[in-house]
C-alpha positions as a Markdown table, in Angstrom:
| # | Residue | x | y | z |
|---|---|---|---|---|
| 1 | Unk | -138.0 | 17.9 | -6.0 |
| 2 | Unk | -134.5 | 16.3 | -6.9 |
| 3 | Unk | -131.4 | 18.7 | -6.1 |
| 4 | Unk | -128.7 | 19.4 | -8.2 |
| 5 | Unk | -126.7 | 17.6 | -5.6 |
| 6 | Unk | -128.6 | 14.5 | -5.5 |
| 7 | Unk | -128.9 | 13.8 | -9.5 |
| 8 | Unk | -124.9 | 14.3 | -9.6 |
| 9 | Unk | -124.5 | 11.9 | -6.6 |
| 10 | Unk | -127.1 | 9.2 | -9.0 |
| 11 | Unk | -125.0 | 10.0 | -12.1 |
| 12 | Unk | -121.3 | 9.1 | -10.7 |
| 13 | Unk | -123.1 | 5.7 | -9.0 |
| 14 | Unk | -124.6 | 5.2 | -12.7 |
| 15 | Unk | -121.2 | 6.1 | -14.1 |
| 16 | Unk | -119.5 | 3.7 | -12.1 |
| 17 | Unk | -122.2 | 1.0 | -11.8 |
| 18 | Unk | -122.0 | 1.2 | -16.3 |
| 19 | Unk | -118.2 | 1.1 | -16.0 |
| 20 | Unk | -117.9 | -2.0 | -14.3 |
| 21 | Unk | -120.7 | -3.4 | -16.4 |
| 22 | Unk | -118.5 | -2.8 | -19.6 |
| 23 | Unk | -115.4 | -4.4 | -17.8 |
| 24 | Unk | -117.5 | -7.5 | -17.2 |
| 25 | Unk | -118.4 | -7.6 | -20.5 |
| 26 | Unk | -114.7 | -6.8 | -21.9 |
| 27 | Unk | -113.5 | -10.0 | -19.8 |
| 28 | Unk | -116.2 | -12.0 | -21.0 |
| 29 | Unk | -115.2 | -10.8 | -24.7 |
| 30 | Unk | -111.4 | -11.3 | -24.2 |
| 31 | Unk | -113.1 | -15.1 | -22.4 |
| 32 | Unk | -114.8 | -15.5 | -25.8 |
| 33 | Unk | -111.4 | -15.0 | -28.1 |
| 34 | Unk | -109.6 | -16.9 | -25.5 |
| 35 | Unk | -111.5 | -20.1 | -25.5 |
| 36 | Unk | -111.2 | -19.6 | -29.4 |
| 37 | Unk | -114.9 | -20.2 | -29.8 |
| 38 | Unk | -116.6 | -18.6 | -32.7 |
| 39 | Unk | -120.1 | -18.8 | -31.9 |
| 40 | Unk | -119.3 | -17.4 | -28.1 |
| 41 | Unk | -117.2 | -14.8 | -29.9 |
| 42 | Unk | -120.3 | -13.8 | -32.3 |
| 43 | Unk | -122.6 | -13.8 | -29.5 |
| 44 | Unk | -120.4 | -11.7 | -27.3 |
| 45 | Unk | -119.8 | -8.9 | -29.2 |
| 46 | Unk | -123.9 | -8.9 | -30.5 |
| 47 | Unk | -124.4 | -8.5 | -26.8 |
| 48 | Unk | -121.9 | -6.1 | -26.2 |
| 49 | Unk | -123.2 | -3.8 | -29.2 |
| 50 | Unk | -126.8 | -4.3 | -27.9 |
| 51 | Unk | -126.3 | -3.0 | -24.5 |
| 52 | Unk | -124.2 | 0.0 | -25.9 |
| 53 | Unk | -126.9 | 0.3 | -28.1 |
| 54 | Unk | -129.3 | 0.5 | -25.2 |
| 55 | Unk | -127.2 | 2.6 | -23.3 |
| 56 | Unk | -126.9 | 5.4 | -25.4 |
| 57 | Unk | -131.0 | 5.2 | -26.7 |
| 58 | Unk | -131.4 | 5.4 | -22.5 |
| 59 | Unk | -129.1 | 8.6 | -21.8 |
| 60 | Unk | -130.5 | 10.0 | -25.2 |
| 61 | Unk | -134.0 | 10.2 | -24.1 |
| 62 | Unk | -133.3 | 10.5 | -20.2 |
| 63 | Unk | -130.4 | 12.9 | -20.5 |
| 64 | Unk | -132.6 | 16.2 | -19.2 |
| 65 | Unk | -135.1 | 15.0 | -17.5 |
């Protein structure tokens, strides 16, 4: 069985691992409106709103387990 020490130790490297995920895609975004590209821009933020999307249906189903 997993201890209560062990799932905290997985969630902060989660945490951080999903932090520095949504800083890689933040630069890529700010990339996107940089290089004043609409169709990068369009397809930036769809992937941005899909992984959030993703995210949340994976910690909303996993949260307890």
């Amino acid at each position: 069985m997993l201890k209560s020490k062990d799932l905290n130790s997985a969630f902060k490297h989660i945490s951080v691992f999903l932090f520095y995920l949504l800083l890689y895609f933040i630069h890529h975004i700010l990339n996107c409106f940089a290089a004043n590209e609409c169709i990068k821009i369009n397809f930036c933020i769809e992937l941005l709103r899909k992984f959030l999307s993703n995210t949340h249906e994976l910690f909303r189903t996993n949260s307890y387990i």
